[in-house]
């Protein structure tokens, strides 16, 4: 489970996030800009310090006095702008992550998944926006993260580039848990196994028509099994 | 003096040595100061930044005077060094280096600090998320990204040290081969009405200063071309 209870104030803005979602698939955090999505993601990563706890599969990243510094959390983070290291080429950027990873990454696999083999020896200055973001995702994966945090990674891209990357991210969700922040309903719909809504710093699970759309396949199966066992109809109230 | 004799002149050699040693020392000293100043703001930091910048506005003779007092015999600083057999650093090469370091400190700190501030915190955050410890990301991300700042600082400090006069005169005197640098040698040659020799040294310094400034402008231009990744 991804178990989060975070509370923090940035000036007049107050963030209050309490949620617990399964550590699998893609959890989309949806909200308008200024709703606190980025602050939430940064606090989970440990880049910002808020009060509360963050536990990933019962491993505490933050709990009471415990505050694991970001470089020991092994969370992948994809920023809104690719934020590649300008002094390294594409391969250098990937190797930077690989050298520091707790486990050995499947270099060729990741390169193939994100279709960046032909970019490896290029300078990061010669990449298009879409290529940069693909390299940024690949770099995050080379660090073999336990959880991938993505902060509107497609928002600065044009439609074509966005459509090219969406299916790649969709597939990532089958390999590791992803927390994906966006304001875009289309992206949310294309990616989400479940959706959390963020409004004015408050997090609520999104209510959808049949009550199942926000849940992952595993959760739906679990609900269905439980319902069948107790002899009820498989539709939760 | 022929051209070669100018190059072999003791004052030229001494000046080059002084500038090189000062530049190396200052890069090491200025880096942590610049780093600390570039991370956030506070009143205390502004005070330190102002102290670091003092040599820009103070007349070199004022700086030289205080340094002469501090490095002279029986000063509190020298009393501390007496157990090590050091009585005074005035009129010595070491004294010149210390004076030059303080005199040029702002010219080293400012470009490095600007470079650290220009990169922002994002590359360091990205490195942290990839498992790099604070020290690791300082050496593998911050330093390489600030490279141009270091080159600018080195050029400025070297040139500024070559051009100093007041401070070295106050704390170094003008002992040939020991503390007599080019700028002071020129002063003495003019006093002796040896204009030919003075012309050679002065002309050499003009060319040197022009080359350094041109190099700085070229670095600035290539920095402007840099694309944000």
PDB file of N, CA, C and O in Angstrom, chain A residues 42 45 47 70-71 75 77 79 81 83-87 96-97 100 124-125 132 139 143, chain B residues 121-123 125-134 136-137 140-141 144-145 227-229:
ATOM      1  N   UNK A  42       6.160  16.274  -4.165  1.00  0.00           N
ATOM      2  CA  UNK A  42       7.479  16.627  -3.634  1.00  0.00           C
ATOM      3  C   UNK A  42       7.628  16.183  -2.184  1.00  0.00           C
ATOM      4  O   UNK A  42       8.701  15.760  -1.758  1.00  0.00           O
ATOM      5  N   UNK A  45       8.257  12.522  -2.117  1.00  0.00           N
ATOM      6  CA  UNK A  45       9.637  12.243  -2.530  1.00  0.00           C
ATOM      7  C   UNK A  45      10.648  12.627  -1.457  1.00  0.00           C
ATOM      8  O   UNK A  45      11.780  12.177  -1.478  1.00  0.00           O
ATOM      9  N   UNK A  47      11.456  15.873  -1.027  1.00  0.00           N
ATOM     10  CA  UNK A  47      12.062  17.138  -1.452  1.00  0.00           C
ATOM     11  C   UNK A  47      11.510  18.302  -0.649  1.00  0.00           C
ATOM     12  O   UNK A  47      12.102  19.370  -0.602  1.00  0.00           O
ATOM     13  N   UNK A  70      15.766  12.175   0.597  1.00  0.00           N
ATOM     14  CA  UNK A  70      15.293  11.763  -0.725  1.00  0.00           C
ATOM     15  C   UNK A  70      16.228  10.774  -1.430  1.00  0.00           C
ATOM     16  O   UNK A  70      15.747   9.864  -2.111  1.00  0.00           O
ATOM     17  N   UNK A  71      17.542  10.947  -1.263  1.00  0.00           N
ATOM     18  CA  UNK A  71      18.438  10.061  -2.019  1.00  0.00           C
ATOM     19  C   UNK A  71      18.455   8.635  -1.490  1.00  0.00           C
ATOM     20  O   UNK A  71      19.017   7.746  -2.121  1.00  0.00           O
ATOM     21  N   UNK A  75      12.893   6.479  -4.855  1.00  0.00           N
ATOM     22  CA  UNK A  75      11.678   6.780  -5.592  1.00  0.00           C
ATOM     23  C   UNK A  75      12.129   7.415  -6.902  1.00  0.00           C
ATOM     24  O   UNK A  75      13.070   8.196  -6.915  1.00  0.00           O
ATOM     25  N   UNK A  77      11.555  10.040  -9.929  1.00  0.00           N
ATOM     26  CA  UNK A  77      10.788  11.281 -10.033  1.00  0.00           C
ATOM     27  C   UNK A  77      10.966  11.818 -11.450  1.00  0.00           C
ATOM     28  O   UNK A  77      12.080  12.024 -11.896  1.00  0.00           O
ATOM     29  N   UNK A  79      10.110  15.077 -13.530  1.00  0.00           N
ATOM     30  CA  UNK A  79       9.646  16.447 -13.348  1.00  0.00           C
ATOM     31  C   UNK A  79       8.885  16.919 -14.584  1.00  0.00           C
ATOM     32  O   UNK A  79       8.960  16.322 -15.655  1.00  0.00           O
ATOM     33  N   UNK A  81       9.544  19.569 -16.402  1.00  0.00           N
ATOM     34  CA  UNK A  81      10.563  19.747 -17.423  1.00  0.00           C
ATOM     35  C   UNK A  81      11.544  18.595 -17.218  1.00  0.00           C
ATOM     36  O   UNK A  81      11.827  18.233 -16.081  1.00  0.00           O
ATOM     37  N   UNK A  83      14.584  18.085 -17.002  1.00  0.00           N
ATOM     38  CA  UNK A  83      15.643  18.240 -16.005  1.00  0.00           C
ATOM     39  C   UNK A  83      16.786  17.250 -16.188  1.00  0.00           C
ATOM     40  O   UNK A  83      17.280  16.669 -15.230  1.00  0.00           O
ATOM     41  N   UNK A  84      17.191  17.077 -17.447  1.00  0.00           N
ATOM     42  CA  UNK A  84      18.354  16.222 -17.704  1.00  0.00           C
ATOM     43  C   UNK A  84      19.608  17.002 -17.319  1.00  0.00           C
ATOM     44  O   UNK A  84      19.602  18.227 -17.293  1.00  0.00           O
ATOM     45  N   UNK A  85      20.693  16.256 -17.024  1.00  0.00           N
ATOM     46  CA  UNK A  85      21.946  16.933 -16.681  1.00  0.00           C
ATOM     47  C   UNK A  85      22.585  17.462 -17.960  1.00  0.00           C
ATOM     48  O   UNK A  85      22.940  16.696 -18.849  1.00  0.00           O
ATOM     49  N   UNK A  86      22.748  18.791 -18.027  1.00  0.00           N
ATOM     50  CA  UNK A  86      23.226  19.423 -19.254  1.00  0.00           C
ATOM     51  C   UNK A  86      24.695  19.096 -19.536  1.00  0.00           C
ATOM     52  O   UNK A  86      25.155  19.248 -20.657  1.00  0.00           O
ATOM     53  N   UNK A  87      25.445  18.663 -18.513  1.00  0.00           N
ATOM     54  CA  UNK A  87      26.869  18.406 -18.732  1.00  0.00           C
ATOM     55  C   UNK A  87      27.135  16.963 -19.154  1.00  0.00           C
ATOM     56  O   UNK A  87      28.275  16.573 -19.346  1.00  0.00           O
ATOM     57  N   UNK A  96      24.336   7.808 -14.919  1.00  0.00           N
ATOM     58  CA  UNK A  96      24.351   8.482 -13.613  1.00  0.00           C
ATOM     59  C   UNK A  96      23.386   7.775 -12.665  1.00  0.00           C
ATOM     60  O   UNK A  96      23.701   7.532 -11.507  1.00  0.00           O
ATOM     61  N   UNK A  97      22.211   7.436 -13.192  1.00  0.00           N
ATOM     62  CA  UNK A  97      21.212   6.739 -12.376  1.00  0.00           C
ATOM     63  C   UNK A  97      21.630   5.297 -12.125  1.00  0.00           C
ATOM     64  O   UNK A  97      21.530   4.785 -11.015  1.00  0.00           O
ATOM     65  N   UNK A 100      24.165   4.472  -9.365  1.00  0.00           N
ATOM     66  CA  UNK A 100      23.737   4.693  -7.987  1.00  0.00           C
ATOM     67  C   UNK A 100      22.535   3.851  -7.604  1.00  0.00           C
ATOM     68  O   UNK A 100      21.998   3.992  -6.509  1.00  0.00           O
ATOM     69  N   UNK A 124      22.151  16.210 -24.818  1.00  0.00           N
ATOM     70  CA  UNK A 124      20.777  16.460 -24.373  1.00  0.00           C
ATOM     71  C   UNK A 124      20.227  17.760 -24.964  1.00  0.00           C
ATOM     72  O   UNK A 124      19.025  17.991 -24.964  1.00  0.00           O
ATOM     73  N   UNK A 125      21.123  18.614 -25.488  1.00  0.00           N
ATOM     74  CA  UNK A 125      20.652  19.869 -26.086  1.00  0.00           C
ATOM     75  C   UNK A 125      20.013  19.635 -27.446  1.00  0.00           C
ATOM     76  O   UNK A 125      19.309  20.495 -27.950  1.00  0.00           O
ATOM     77  N   UNK A 132      13.283  14.279 -24.829  1.00  0.00           N
ATOM     78  CA  UNK A 132      13.818  14.600 -23.500  1.00  0.00           C
ATOM     79  C   UNK A 132      13.029  13.911 -22.412  1.00  0.00           C
ATOM     80  O   UNK A 132      13.589  13.339 -21.481  1.00  0.00           O
ATOM     81  N   UNK A 139      15.763   7.478 -17.416  1.00  0.00           N
ATOM     82  CA  UNK A 139      16.745   7.730 -16.356  1.00  0.00           C
ATOM     83  C   UNK A 139      16.160   7.377 -14.998  1.00  0.00           C
ATOM     84  O   UNK A 139      16.811   6.748 -14.170  1.00  0.00           O
ATOM     85  N   UNK A 143      17.263   3.866 -12.101  1.00  0.00           N
ATOM     86  CA  UNK A 143      17.539   3.886 -10.663  1.00  0.00           C
ATOM     87  C   UNK A 143      16.753   2.793  -9.931  1.00  0.00           C
ATOM     88  O   UNK A 143      16.769   2.744  -8.707  1.00  0.00           O
TER      89      UNK A 143
ATOM     90  N   UNK B 121      17.894  24.795  -8.151  1.00  0.00           N
ATOM     91  CA  UNK B 121      18.008  23.588  -7.327  1.00  0.00           C
ATOM     92  C   UNK B 121      17.539  22.333  -8.064  1.00  0.00           C
ATOM     93  O   UNK B 121      17.734  21.229  -7.590  1.00  0.00           O
ATOM     94  N   UNK B 122      16.946  22.528  -9.252  1.00  0.00           N
ATOM     95  CA  UNK B 122      16.382  21.381  -9.952  1.00  0.00           C
ATOM     96  C   UNK B 122      17.384  20.267 -10.281  1.00  0.00           C
ATOM     97  O   UNK B 122      17.130  19.094  -9.975  1.00  0.00           O
ATOM     98  N   UNK B 123      18.561  20.585 -10.884  1.00  0.00           N
ATOM     99  CA  UNK B 123      19.492  19.497 -11.183  1.00  0.00           C
ATOM    100  C   UNK B 123      19.903  18.732  -9.929  1.00  0.00           C
ATOM    101  O   UNK B 123      20.089  17.512  -9.975  1.00  0.00           O
ATOM    102  N   UNK B 125      18.041  18.347  -7.216  1.00  0.00           N
ATOM    103  CA  UNK B 125      16.903  17.514  -6.812  1.00  0.00           C
ATOM    104  C   UNK B 125      16.822  16.269  -7.686  1.00  0.00           C
ATOM    105  O   UNK B 125      16.587  15.165  -7.188  1.00  0.00           O
ATOM    106  N   UNK B 126      17.036  16.464  -8.993  1.00  0.00           N
ATOM    107  CA  UNK B 126      17.010  15.318  -9.903  1.00  0.00           C
ATOM    108  C   UNK B 126      18.073  14.305  -9.482  1.00  0.00           C
ATOM    109  O   UNK B 126      17.819  13.102  -9.433  1.00  0.00           O
ATOM    110  N   UNK B 127      19.267  14.799  -9.148  1.00  0.00           N
ATOM    111  CA  UNK B 127      20.351  13.905  -8.729  1.00  0.00           C
ATOM    112  C   UNK B 127      19.999  13.194  -7.426  1.00  0.00           C
ATOM    113  O   UNK B 127      20.266  12.000  -7.258  1.00  0.00           O
ATOM    114  N   UNK B 128      19.366  13.918  -6.503  1.00  0.00           N
ATOM    115  CA  UNK B 128      18.972  13.303  -5.231  1.00  0.00           C
ATOM    116  C   UNK B 128      18.004  12.165  -5.477  1.00  0.00           C
ATOM    117  O   UNK B 128      18.123  11.083  -4.892  1.00  0.00           O
ATOM    118  N   UNK B 129      17.048  12.376  -6.391  1.00  0.00           N
ATOM    119  CA  UNK B 129      16.061  11.338  -6.673  1.00  0.00           C
ATOM    120  C   UNK B 129      16.692  10.136  -7.375  1.00  0.00           C
ATOM    121  O   UNK B 129      16.096   9.081  -7.463  1.00  0.00           O
ATOM    122  N   UNK B 130      17.903  10.317  -7.897  1.00  0.00           N
ATOM    123  CA  UNK B 130      18.594   9.189  -8.525  1.00  0.00           C
ATOM    124  C   UNK B 130      19.562   8.528  -7.551  1.00  0.00           C
ATOM    125  O   UNK B 130      20.381   7.706  -7.934  1.00  0.00           O
ATOM    126  N   UNK B 131      19.493   8.919  -6.281  1.00  0.00           N
ATOM    127  CA  UNK B 131      20.273   8.241  -5.261  1.00  0.00           C
ATOM    128  C   UNK B 131      21.608   8.891  -4.925  1.00  0.00           C
ATOM    129  O   UNK B 131      22.449   8.279  -4.271  1.00  0.00           O
ATOM    130  N   UNK B 132      21.836  10.127  -5.383  1.00  0.00           N
ATOM    131  CA  UNK B 132      23.116  10.783  -5.108  1.00  0.00           C
ATOM    132  C   UNK B 132      23.059  11.529  -3.773  1.00  0.00           C
ATOM    133  O   UNK B 132      22.152  12.331  -3.554  1.00  0.00           O
ATOM    134  N   UNK B 133      24.023  11.280  -2.901  1.00  0.00           N
ATOM    135  CA  UNK B 133      24.088  11.946  -1.598  1.00  0.00           C
ATOM    136  C   UNK B 133      24.455  13.426  -1.815  1.00  0.00           C
ATOM    137  O   UNK B 133      24.914  13.791  -2.890  1.00  0.00           O
ATOM    138  N   UNK B 134      24.265  14.272  -0.792  1.00  0.00           N
ATOM    139  CA  UNK B 134      24.569  15.696  -0.969  1.00  0.00           C
ATOM    140  C   UNK B 134      25.989  15.965  -1.480  1.00  0.00           C
ATOM    141  O   UNK B 134      26.183  16.765  -2.394  1.00  0.00           O
ATOM    142  N   UNK B 136      27.979  13.857  -3.050  1.00  0.00           N
ATOM    143  CA  UNK B 136      28.042  13.261  -4.383  1.00  0.00           C
ATOM    144  C   UNK B 136      27.480  14.232  -5.414  1.00  0.00           C
ATOM    145  O   UNK B 136      28.099  14.516  -6.442  1.00  0.00           O
ATOM    146  N   UNK B 137      26.292  14.811  -5.129  1.00  0.00           N
ATOM    147  CA  UNK B 137      25.687  15.673  -6.150  1.00  0.00           C
ATOM    148  C   UNK B 137      26.406  17.012  -6.255  1.00  0.00           C
ATOM    149  O   UNK B 137      26.398  17.628  -7.311  1.00  0.00           O
ATOM    150  N   UNK B 140      29.391  15.884  -8.582  1.00  0.00           N
ATOM    151  CA  UNK B 140      29.073  15.319  -9.896  1.00  0.00           C
ATOM    152  C   UNK B 140      28.062  16.148 -10.674  1.00  0.00           C
ATOM    153  O   UNK B 140      27.898  15.942 -11.868  1.00  0.00           O
ATOM    154  N   UNK B 141      27.354  17.063 -10.004  1.00  0.00           N
ATOM    155  CA  UNK B 141      26.362  17.879 -10.719  1.00  0.00           C
ATOM    156  C   UNK B 141      26.667  19.374 -10.592  1.00  0.00           C
ATOM    157  O   UNK B 141      26.844  20.066 -11.587  1.00  0.00           O
ATOM    158  N   UNK B 144      30.406  20.493 -12.110  1.00  0.00           N
ATOM    159  CA  UNK B 144      30.492  20.517 -13.580  1.00  0.00           C
ATOM    160  C   UNK B 144      29.547  21.530 -14.217  1.00  0.00           C
ATOM    161  O   UNK B 144      29.906  22.158 -15.212  1.00  0.00           O
ATOM    162  N   UNK B 145      28.352  21.717 -13.650  1.00  0.00           N
ATOM    163  CA  UNK B 145      27.415  22.669 -14.249  1.00  0.00           C
ATOM    164  C   UNK B 145      27.885  24.109 -14.053  1.00  0.00           C
ATOM    165  O   UNK B 145      27.542  24.991 -14.828  1.00  0.00           O
ATOM    166  N   UNK B 227      21.604  26.085 -23.962  1.00  0.00           N
ATOM    167  CA  UNK B 227      20.172  25.809 -23.896  1.00  0.00           C
ATOM    168  C   UNK B 227      19.876  25.095 -22.582  1.00  0.00           C
ATOM    169  O   UNK B 227      20.653  24.291 -22.119  1.00  0.00           O
ATOM    170  N   UNK B 228      18.725  25.403 -22.026  1.00  0.00           N
ATOM    171  CA  UNK B 228      18.337  24.721 -20.793  1.00  0.00           C
ATOM    172  C   UNK B 228      17.857  23.331 -21.126  1.00  0.00           C
ATOM    173  O   UNK B 228      17.005  23.143 -21.979  1.00  0.00           O
ATOM    174  N   UNK B 229      18.414  22.346 -20.437  1.00  0.00           N
ATOM    175  CA  UNK B 229      18.006  20.968 -20.715  1.00  0.00           C
ATOM    176  C   UNK B 229      16.955  20.545 -19.725  1.00  0.00           C
ATOM    177  O   UNK B 229      16.679  19.407 -19.524  1.00  0.00           O
TER     178      UNK B 229
END
